[in-house]
JSON list of C-alpha atoms in Angstrom, two decimals:
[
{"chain": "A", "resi": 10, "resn": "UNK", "atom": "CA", "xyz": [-39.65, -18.17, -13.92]},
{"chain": "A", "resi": 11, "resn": "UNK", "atom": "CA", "xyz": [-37.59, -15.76, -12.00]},
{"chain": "A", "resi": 12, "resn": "UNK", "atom": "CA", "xyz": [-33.70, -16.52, -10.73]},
{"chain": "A", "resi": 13, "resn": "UNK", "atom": "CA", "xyz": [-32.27, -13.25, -10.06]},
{"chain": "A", "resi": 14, "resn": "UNK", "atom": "CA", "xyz": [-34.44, -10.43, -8.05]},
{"chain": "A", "resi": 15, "resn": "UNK", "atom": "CA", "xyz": [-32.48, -6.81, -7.62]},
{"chain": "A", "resi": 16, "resn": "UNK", "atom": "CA", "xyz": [-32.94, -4.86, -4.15]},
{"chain": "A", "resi": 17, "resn": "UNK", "atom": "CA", "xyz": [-32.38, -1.06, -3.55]},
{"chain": "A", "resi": 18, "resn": "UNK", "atom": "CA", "xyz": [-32.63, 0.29, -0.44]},
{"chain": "A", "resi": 19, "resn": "UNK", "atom": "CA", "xyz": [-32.85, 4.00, 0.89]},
{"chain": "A", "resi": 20, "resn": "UNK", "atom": "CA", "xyz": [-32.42, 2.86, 4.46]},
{"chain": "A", "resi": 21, "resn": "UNK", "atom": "CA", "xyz": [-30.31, 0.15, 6.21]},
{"chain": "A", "resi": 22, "resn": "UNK", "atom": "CA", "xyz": [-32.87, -2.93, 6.23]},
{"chain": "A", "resi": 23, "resn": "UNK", "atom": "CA", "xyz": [-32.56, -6.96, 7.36]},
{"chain": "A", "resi": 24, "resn": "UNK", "atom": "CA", "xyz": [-33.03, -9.42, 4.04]},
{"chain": "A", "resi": 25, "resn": "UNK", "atom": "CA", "xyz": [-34.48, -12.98, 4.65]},
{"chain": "A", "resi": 26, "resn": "UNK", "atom": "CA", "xyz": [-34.79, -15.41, 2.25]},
{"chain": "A", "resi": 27, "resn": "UNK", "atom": "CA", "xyz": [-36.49, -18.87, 1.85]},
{"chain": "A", "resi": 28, "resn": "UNK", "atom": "CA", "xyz": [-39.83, -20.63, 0.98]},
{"chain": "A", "resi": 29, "resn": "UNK", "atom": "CA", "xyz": [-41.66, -18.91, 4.38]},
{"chain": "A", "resi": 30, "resn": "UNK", "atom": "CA", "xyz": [-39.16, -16.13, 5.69]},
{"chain": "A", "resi": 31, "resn": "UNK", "atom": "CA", "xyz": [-39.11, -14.16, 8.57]},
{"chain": "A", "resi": 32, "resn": "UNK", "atom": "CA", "xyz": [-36.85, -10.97, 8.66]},
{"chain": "A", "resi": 33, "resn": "UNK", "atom": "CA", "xyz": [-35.37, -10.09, 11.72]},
{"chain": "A", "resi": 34, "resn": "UNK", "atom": "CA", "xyz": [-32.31, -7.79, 13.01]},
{"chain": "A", "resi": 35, "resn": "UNK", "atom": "CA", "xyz": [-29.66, -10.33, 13.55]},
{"chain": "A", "resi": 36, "resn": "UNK", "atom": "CA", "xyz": [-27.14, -12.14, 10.59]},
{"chain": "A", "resi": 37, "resn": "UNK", "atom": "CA", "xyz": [-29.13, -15.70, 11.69]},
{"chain": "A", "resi": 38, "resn": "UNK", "atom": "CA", "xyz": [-31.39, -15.10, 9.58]},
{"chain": "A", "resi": 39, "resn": "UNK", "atom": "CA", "xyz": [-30.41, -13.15, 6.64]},
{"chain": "A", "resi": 40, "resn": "UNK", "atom": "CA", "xyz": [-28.11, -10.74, 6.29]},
{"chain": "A", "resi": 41, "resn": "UNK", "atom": "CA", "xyz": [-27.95, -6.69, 6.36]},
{"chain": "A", "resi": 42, "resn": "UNK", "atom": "CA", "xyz": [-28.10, -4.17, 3.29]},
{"chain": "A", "resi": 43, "resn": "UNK", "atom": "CA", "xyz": [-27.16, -0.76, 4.46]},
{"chain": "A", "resi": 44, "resn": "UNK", "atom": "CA", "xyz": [-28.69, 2.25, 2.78]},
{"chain": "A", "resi": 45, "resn": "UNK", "atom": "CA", "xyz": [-27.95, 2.85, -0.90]},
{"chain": "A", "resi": 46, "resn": "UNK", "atom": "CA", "xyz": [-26.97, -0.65, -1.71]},
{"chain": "A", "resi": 47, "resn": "UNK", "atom": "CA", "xyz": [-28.13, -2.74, -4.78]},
{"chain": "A", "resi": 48, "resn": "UNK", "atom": "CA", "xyz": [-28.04, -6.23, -4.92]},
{"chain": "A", "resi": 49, "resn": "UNK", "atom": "CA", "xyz": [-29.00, -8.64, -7.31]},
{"chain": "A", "resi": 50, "resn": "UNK", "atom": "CA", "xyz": [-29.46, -12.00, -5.23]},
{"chain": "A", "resi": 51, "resn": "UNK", "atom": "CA", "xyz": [-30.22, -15.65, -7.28]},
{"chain": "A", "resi": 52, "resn": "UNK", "atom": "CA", "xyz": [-33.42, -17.63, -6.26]},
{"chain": "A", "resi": 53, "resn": "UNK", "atom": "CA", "xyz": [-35.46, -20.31, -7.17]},
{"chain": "A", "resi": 54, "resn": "UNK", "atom": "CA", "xyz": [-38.72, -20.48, -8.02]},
{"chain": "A", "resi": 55, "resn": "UNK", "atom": "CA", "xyz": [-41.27, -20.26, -5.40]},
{"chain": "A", "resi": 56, "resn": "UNK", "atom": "CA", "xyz": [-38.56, -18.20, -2.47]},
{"chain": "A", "resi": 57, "resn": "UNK", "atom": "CA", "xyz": [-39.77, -15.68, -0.78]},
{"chain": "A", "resi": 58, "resn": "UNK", "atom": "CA", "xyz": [-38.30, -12.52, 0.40]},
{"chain": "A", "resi": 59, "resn": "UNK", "atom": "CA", "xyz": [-38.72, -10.87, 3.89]},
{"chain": "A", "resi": 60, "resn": "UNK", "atom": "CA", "xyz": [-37.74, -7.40, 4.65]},
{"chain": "A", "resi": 61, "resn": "UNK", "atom": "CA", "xyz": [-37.51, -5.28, 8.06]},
{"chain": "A", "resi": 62, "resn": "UNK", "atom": "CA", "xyz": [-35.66, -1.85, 8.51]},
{"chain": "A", "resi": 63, "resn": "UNK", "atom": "CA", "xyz": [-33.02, -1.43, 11.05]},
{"chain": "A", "resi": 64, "resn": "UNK", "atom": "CA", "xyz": [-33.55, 1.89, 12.25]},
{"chain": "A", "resi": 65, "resn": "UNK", "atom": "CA", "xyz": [-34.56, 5.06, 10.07]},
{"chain": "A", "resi": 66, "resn": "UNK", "atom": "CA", "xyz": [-37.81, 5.41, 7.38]},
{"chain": "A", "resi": 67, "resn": "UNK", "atom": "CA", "xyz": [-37.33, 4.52, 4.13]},
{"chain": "A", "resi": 68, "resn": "UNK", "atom": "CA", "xyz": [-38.11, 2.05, 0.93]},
{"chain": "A", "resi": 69, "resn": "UNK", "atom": "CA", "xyz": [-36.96, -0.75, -0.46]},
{"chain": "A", "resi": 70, "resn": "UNK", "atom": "CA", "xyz": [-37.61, -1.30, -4.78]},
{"chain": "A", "resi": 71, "resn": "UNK", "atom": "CA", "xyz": [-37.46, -5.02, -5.60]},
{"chain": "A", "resi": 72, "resn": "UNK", "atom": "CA", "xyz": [-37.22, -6.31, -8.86]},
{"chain": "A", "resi": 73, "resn": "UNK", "atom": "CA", "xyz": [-37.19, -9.23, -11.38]},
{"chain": "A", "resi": 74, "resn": "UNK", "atom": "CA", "xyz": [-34.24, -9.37, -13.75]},
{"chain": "A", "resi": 75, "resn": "UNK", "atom": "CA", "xyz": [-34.26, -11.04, -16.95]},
{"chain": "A", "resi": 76, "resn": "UNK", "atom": "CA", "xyz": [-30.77, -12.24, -17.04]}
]
């Protein structure tokens, strides 16, 4: 069962999080990763991840981590 995901990001994107997310551009309901970042974020089993840019074209690689 997964519990930590890792996000990269080329562009500046909105994260959401939760067991039916909705990503949108405002910190109520997630929170901001600007371009370059890398995060590795804990979740339970089941969560869901929702992604939206902010602005320019780009990609976001998303992960599983064994750790």
């Amino acid at each position: 069962q997964t519990r930590v995901v890792r996000i990269k990001t080329t562009t500046d994107i909105w994260v959401a999080q939760g067991a039916n997310p909705t990503a949108v551009a405002t910190t109520g309901n997630g929170w901001l990763m600007q371009a370059g970042d890398i995060e590795y974020v804990r979740c339970t089993p089941g969560e869901k991840f929702a992604f939206i840019r902010d602005s320019a074209n780009g990609s976001v690689s998303f992960a599983e981590c064994d750790i």
